[in-house]
PDB file of C-alpha atoms in Angstrom:
ATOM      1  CA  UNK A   1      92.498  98.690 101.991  1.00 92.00           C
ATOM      2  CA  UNK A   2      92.258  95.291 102.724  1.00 95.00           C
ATOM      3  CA  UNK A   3      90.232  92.448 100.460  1.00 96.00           C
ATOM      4  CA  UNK A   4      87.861  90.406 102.684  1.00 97.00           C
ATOM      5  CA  UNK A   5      86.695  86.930 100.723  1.00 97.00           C
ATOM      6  CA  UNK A   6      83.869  84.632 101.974  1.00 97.00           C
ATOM      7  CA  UNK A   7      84.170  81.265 100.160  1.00 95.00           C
ATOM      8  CA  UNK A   8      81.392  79.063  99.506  1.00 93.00           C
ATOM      9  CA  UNK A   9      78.394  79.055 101.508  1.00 92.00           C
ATOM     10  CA  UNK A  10      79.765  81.597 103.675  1.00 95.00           C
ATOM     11  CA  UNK A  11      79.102  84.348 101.065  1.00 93.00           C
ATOM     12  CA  UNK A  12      75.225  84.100 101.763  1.00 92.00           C
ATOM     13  CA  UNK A  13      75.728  83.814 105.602  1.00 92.00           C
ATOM     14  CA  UNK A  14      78.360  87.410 105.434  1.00 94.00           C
ATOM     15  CA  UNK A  15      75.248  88.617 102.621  1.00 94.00           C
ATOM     16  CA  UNK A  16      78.311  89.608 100.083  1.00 95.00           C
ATOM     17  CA  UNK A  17      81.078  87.665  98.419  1.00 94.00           C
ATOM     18  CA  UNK A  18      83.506  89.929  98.825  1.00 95.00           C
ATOM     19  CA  UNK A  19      84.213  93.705  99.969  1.00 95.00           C
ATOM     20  CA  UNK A  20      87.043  95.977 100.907  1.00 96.00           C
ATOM     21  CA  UNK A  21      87.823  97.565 104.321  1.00 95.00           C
ATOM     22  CA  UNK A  22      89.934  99.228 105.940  1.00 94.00           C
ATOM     23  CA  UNK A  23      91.707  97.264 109.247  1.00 92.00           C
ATOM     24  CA  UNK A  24      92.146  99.110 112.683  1.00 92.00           C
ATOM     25  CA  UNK A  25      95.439  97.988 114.408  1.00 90.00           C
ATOM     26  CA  UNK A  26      94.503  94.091 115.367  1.00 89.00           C
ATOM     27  CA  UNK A  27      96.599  91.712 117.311  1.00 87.00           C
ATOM     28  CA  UNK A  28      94.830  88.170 117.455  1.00 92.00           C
ATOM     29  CA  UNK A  29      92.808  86.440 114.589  1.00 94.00           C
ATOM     30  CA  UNK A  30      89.657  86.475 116.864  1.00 94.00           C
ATOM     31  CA  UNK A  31      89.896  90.210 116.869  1.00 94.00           C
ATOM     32  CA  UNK A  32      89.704  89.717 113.120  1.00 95.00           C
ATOM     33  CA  UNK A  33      86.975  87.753 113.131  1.00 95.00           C
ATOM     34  CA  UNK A  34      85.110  90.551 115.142  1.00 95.00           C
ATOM     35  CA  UNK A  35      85.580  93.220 113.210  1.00 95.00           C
ATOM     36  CA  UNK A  36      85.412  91.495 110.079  1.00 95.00           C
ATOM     37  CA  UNK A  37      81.610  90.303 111.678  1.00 95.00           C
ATOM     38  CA  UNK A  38      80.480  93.788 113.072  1.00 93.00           C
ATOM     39  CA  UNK A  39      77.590  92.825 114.656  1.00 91.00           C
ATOM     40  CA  UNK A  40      76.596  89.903 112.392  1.00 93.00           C
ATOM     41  CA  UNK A  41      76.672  87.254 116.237  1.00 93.00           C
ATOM     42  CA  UNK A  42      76.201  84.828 113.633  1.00 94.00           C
ATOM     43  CA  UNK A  43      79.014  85.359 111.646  1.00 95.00           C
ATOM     44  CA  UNK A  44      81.134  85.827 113.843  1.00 95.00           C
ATOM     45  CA  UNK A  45      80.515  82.466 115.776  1.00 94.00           C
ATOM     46  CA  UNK A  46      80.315  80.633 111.767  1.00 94.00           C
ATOM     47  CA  UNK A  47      83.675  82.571 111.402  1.00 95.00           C
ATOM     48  CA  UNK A  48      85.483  80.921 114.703  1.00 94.00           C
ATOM     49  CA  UNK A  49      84.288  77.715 114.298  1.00 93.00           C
ATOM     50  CA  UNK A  50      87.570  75.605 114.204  1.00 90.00           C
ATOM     51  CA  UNK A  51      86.888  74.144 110.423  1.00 90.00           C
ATOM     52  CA  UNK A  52      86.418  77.715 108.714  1.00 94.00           C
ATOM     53  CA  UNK A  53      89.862  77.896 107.829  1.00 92.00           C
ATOM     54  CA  UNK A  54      91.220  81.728 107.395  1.00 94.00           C
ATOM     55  CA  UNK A  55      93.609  82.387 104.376  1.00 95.00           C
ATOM     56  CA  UNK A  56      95.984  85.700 104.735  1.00 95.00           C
ATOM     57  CA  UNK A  57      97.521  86.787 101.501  1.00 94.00           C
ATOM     58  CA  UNK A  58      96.744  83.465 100.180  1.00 91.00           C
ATOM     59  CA  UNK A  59      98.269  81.702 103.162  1.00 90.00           C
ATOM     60  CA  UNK A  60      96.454  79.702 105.674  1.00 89.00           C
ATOM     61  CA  UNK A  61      96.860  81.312 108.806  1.00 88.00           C
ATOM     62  CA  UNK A  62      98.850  78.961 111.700  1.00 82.00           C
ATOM     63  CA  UNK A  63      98.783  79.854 114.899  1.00 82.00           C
ATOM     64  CA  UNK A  64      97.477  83.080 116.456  1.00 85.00           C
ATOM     65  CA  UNK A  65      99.934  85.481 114.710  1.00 87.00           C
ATOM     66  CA  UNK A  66      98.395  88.095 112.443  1.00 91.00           C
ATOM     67  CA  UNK A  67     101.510  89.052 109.547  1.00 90.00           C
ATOM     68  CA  UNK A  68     102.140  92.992 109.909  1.00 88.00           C
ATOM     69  CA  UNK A  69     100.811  93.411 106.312  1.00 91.00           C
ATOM     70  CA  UNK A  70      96.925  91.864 105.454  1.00 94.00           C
ATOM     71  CA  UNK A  71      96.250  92.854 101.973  1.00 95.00           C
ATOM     72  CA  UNK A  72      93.287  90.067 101.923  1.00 96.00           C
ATOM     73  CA  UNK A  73      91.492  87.652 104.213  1.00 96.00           C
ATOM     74  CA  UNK A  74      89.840  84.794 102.842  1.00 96.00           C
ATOM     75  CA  UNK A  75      87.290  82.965 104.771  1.00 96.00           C
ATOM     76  CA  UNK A  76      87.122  79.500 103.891  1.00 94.00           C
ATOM     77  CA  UNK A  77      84.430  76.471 104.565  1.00 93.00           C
ATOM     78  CA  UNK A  78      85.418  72.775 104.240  1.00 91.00           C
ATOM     79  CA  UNK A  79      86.217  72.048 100.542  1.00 90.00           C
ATOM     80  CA  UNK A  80      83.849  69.375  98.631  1.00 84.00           C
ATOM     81  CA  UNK A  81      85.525  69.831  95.033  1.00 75.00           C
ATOM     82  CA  UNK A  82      86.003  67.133  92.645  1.00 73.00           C
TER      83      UNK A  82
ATOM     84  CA  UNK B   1      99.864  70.295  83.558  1.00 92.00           C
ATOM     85  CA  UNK B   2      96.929  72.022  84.935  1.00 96.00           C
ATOM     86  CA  UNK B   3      94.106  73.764  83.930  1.00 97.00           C
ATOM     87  CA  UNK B   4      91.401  75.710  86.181  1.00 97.00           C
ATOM     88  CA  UNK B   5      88.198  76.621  83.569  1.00 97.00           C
ATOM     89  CA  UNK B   6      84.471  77.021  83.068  1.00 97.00           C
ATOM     90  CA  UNK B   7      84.782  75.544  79.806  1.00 98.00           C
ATOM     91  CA  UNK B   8      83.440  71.840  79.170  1.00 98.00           C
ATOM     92  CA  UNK B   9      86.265  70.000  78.055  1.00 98.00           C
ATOM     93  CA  UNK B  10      86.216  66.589  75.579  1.00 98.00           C
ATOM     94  CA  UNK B  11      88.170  63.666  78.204  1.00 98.00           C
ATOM     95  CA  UNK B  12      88.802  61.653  75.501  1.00 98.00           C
ATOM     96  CA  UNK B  13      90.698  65.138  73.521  1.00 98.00           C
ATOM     97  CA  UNK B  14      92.320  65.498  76.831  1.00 98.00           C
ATOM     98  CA  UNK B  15      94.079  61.334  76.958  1.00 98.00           C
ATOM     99  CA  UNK B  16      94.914  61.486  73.209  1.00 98.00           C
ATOM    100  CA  UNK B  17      96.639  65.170  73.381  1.00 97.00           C
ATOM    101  CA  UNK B  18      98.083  64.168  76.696  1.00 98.00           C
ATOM    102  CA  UNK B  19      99.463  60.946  75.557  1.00 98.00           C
ATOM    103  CA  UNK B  20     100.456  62.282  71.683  1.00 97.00           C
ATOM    104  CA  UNK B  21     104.311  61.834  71.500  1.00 96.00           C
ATOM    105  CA  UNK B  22     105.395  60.111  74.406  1.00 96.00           C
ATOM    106  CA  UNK B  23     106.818  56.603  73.214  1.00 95.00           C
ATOM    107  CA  UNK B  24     108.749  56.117  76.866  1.00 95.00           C
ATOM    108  CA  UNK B  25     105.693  55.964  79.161  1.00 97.00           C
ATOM    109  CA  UNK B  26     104.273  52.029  78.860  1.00 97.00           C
ATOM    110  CA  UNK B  27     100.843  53.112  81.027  1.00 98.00           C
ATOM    111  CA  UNK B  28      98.186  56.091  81.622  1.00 98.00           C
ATOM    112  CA  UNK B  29      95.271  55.625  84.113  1.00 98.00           C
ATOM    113  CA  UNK B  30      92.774  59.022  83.782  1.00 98.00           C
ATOM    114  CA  UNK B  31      89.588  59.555  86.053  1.00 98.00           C
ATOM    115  CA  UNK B  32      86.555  61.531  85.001  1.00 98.00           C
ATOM    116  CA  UNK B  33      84.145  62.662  87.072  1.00 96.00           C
ATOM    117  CA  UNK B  34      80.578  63.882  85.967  1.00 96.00           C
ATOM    118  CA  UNK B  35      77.657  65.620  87.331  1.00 94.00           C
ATOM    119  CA  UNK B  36      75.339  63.171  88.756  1.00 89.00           C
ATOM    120  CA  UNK B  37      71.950  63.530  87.759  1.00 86.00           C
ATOM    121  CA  UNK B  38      70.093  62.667  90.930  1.00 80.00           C
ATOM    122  CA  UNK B  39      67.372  64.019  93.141  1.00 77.00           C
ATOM    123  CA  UNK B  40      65.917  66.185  90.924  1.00 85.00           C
ATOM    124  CA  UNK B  41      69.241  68.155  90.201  1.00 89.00           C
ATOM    125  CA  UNK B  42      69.245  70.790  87.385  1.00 92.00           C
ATOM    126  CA  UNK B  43      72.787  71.849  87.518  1.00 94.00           C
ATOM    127  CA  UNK B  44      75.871  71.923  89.710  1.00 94.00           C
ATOM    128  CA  UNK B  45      77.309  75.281  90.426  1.00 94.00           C
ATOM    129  CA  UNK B  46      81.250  75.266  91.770  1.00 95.00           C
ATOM    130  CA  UNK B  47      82.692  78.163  93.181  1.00 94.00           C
ATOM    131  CA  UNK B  48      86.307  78.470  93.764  1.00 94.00           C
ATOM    132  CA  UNK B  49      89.236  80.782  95.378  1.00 94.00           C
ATOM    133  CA  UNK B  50      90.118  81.847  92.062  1.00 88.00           C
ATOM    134  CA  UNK B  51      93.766  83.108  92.473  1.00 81.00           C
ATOM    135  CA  UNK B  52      94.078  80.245  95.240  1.00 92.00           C
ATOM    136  CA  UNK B  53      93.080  76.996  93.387  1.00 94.00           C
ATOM    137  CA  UNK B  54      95.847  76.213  91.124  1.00 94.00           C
ATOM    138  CA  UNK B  55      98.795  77.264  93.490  1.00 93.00           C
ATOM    139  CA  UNK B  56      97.163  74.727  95.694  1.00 94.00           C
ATOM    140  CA  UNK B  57      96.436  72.081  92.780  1.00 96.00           C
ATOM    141  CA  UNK B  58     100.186  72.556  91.862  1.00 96.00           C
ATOM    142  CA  UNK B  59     101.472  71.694  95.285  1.00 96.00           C
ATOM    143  CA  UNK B  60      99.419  68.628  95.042  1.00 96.00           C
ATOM    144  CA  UNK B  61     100.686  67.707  91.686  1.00 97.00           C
ATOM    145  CA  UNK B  62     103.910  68.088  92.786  1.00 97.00           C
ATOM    146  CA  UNK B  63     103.787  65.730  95.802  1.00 97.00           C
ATOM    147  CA  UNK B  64     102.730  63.073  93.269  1.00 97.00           C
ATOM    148  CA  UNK B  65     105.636  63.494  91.100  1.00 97.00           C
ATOM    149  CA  UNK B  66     107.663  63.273  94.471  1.00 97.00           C
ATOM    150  CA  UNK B  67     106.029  60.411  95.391  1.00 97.00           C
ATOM    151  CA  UNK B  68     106.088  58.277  92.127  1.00 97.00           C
ATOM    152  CA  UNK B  69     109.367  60.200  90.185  1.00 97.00           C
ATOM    153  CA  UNK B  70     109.049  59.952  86.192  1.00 97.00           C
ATOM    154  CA  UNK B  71     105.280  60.224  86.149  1.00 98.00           C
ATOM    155  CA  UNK B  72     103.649  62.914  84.319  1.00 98.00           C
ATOM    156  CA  UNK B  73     100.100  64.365  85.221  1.00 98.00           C
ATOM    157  CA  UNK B  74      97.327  66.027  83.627  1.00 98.00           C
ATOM    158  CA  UNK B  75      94.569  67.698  85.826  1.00 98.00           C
ATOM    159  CA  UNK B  76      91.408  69.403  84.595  1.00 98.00           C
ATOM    160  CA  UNK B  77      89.487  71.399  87.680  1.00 97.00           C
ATOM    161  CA  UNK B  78      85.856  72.870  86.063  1.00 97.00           C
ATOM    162  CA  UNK B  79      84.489  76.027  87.924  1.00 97.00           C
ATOM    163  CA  UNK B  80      80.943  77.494  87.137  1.00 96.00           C
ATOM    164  CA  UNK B  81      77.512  75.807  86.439  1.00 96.00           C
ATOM    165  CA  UNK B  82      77.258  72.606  84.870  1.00 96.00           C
ATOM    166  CA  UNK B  83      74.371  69.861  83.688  1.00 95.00           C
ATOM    167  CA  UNK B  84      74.207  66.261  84.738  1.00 95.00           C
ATOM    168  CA  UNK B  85      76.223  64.319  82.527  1.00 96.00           C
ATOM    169  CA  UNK B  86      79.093  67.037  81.932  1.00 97.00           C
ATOM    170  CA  UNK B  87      82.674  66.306  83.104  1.00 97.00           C
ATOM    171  CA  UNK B  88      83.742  68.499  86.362  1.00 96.00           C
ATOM    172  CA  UNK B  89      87.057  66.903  87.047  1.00 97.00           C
ATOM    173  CA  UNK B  90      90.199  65.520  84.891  1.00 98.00           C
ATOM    174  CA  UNK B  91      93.477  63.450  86.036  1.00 98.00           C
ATOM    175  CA  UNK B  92      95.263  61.445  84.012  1.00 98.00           C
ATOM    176  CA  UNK B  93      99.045  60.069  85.126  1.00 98.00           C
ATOM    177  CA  UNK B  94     101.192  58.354  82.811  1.00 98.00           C
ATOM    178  CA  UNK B  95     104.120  56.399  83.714  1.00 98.00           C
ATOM    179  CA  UNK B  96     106.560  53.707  82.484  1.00 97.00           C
ATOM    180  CA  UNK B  97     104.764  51.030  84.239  1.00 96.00           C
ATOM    181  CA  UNK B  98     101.292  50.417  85.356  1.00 97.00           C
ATOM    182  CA  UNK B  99     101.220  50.787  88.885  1.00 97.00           C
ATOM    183  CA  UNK B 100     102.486  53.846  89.695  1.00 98.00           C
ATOM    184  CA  UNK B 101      99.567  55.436  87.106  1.00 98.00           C
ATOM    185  CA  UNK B 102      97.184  53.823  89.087  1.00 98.00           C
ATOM    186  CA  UNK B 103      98.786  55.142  92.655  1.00 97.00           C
ATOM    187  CA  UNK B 104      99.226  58.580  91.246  1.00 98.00           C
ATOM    188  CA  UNK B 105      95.472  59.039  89.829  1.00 98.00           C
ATOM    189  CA  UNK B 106      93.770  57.691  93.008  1.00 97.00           C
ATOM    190  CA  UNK B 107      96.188  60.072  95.067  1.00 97.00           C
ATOM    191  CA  UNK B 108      96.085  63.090  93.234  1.00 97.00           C
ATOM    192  CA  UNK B 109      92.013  62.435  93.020  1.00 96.00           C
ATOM    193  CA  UNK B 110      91.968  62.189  96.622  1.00 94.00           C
ATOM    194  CA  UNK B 111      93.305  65.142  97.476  1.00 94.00           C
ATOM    195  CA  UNK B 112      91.699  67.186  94.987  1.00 94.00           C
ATOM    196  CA  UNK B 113      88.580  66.057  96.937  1.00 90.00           C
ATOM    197  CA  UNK B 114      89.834  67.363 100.483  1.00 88.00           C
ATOM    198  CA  UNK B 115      92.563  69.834  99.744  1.00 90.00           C
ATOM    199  CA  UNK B 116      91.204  72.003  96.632  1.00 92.00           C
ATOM    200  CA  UNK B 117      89.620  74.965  97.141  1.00 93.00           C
ATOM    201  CA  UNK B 118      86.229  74.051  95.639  1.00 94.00           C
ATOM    202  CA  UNK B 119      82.566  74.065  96.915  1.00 94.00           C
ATOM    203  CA  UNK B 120      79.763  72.829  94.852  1.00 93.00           C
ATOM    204  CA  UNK B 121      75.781  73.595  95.378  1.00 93.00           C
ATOM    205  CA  UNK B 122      73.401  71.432  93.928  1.00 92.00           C
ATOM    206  CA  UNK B 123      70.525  73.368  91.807  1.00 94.00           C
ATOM    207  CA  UNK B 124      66.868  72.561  91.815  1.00 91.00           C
ATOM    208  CA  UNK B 125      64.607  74.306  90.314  1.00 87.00           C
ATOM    209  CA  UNK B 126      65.257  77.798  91.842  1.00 86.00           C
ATOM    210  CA  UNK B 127      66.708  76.349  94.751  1.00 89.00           C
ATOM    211  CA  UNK B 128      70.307  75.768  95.887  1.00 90.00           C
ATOM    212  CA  UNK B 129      72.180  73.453  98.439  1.00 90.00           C
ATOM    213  CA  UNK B 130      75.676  73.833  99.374  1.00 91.00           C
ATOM    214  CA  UNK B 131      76.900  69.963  99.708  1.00 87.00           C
ATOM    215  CA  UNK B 132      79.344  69.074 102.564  1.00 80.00           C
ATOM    216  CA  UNK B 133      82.435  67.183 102.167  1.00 76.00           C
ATOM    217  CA  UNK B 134      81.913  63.513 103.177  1.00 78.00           C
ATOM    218  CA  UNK B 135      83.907  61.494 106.144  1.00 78.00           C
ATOM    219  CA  UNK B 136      84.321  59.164 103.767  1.00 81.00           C
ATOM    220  CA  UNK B 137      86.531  61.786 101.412  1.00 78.00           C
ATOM    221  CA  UNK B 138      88.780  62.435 104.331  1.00 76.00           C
ATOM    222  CA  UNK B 139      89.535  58.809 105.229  1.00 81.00           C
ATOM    223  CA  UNK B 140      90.428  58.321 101.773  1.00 80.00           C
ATOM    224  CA  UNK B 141      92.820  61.398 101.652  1.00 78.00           C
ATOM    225  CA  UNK B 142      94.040  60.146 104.988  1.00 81.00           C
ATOM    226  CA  UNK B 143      95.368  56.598 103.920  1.00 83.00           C
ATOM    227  CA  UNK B 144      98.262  58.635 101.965  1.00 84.00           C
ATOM    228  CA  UNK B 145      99.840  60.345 104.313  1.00 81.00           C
ATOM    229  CA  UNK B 146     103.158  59.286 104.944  1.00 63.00           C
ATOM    230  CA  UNK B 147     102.865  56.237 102.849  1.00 59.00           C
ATOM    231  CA  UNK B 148     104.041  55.893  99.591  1.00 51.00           C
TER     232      UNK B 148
END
């Protein structure tokens, strides 16, 4: 099973903070995105938008390779800590 | 040294225990910053990537002991709701001379801004806002990289 985190206000949009799933065979991180989405369209485009950054195994993800292994995806907004 | 809590913590504690024994550092510059009570605000609520925020806090500690070699940091990160007034965020540097305190504390503050995996909502009443990070937080992040 694999871990799937929405950060910040994210949570509300994805209506849960986090939940558990299990991944199909996925290639790109936009095929992530849309079955991470389902049919939430808005989601999905929040999800792609080029400053929700997306952390895999606690890595941000760089460039359009998915690792073999996803144990957890984090979605993640711009930061305004401090 | 870092801590990531919910608990309030005393800043003035923090400088004395920080500072108690060190008779080789000749400066320590520490920031506090406190929920601001405006707008009709209630509370402050920060979420964070739990398992996430100090690995990336540490990285950011360490490029300020890179940059300014002998320092020695402090940093306090609150998570959770807080009231106006309360302390959210901790840094103190100490060093054997002044200006690499001061360099350290506005760099490691800056990047705790932009880089740590925080995001804060502002609480009225029953009503919450998520706040967005502003330009002027990324300009100031900006200035530091690759500059010393």
């Amino acid at each position: 099973m694999t871990r799937i985190v929405f950060l910040g206000w994210l949570k509300e949009m994805a209506g849960c903070a986090e939940r558990q799933v299990e991944l199909p065979s996925l290639a790109t991180p936009e095929e992530l995105i849309a079955f991470v989405a389902g049919d939430n369209q808005s989601l999905a485009e929040q999800l792609a938008e080029p400053s929700i950054r997306m952390i895999i195994n606690k890595s941000v993800l760089a460039g359009k390779t998915l690792p073999d292994t996803i144990e957890e995806v984090a979605f993640m907004p711009p930061l305004s800590g401090g | 040294m870092i801590k990531v809590q919910s608990d309030i913590f005393d800043p003035g504690a923090e400088l004395n225990n920080f500072m108690q024994g060190r008779t080789d550092m000749g400066a320590v510059v520490s920031f506090t910053g406190h929920v601001r009570g405006q707008n009709d605000i209630s509370a402050l609520e920060l979420e964070h990537y739990a398992e996430y925020t100090e690995t990336e806090i540490g990285k950011i500690e360490i490029q300020a002991q890179r940059r300014w070699p002998g320092i020695h940091t402090h940093i306090i990160h609150r998570y959770g709701k807080m009231k106006p007034g309360e302390p959210i965020v901790f840094v103190a540097v100490c060093s054997a001379h002044r200006q690499d305190s001061f360099r350290a504390a506005t760099f490691l503050m800056d990047s705790l801004k932009t880089r740590a995996p925080f995001w804060k909502k502002e609480i009225s009443g029953d009503k919450g806002v998520w706040i967005e990070p502003k330009a002027s937080d990324y300009a100031a992040e900006k200035q530091w990289t690759n500059k010393v």
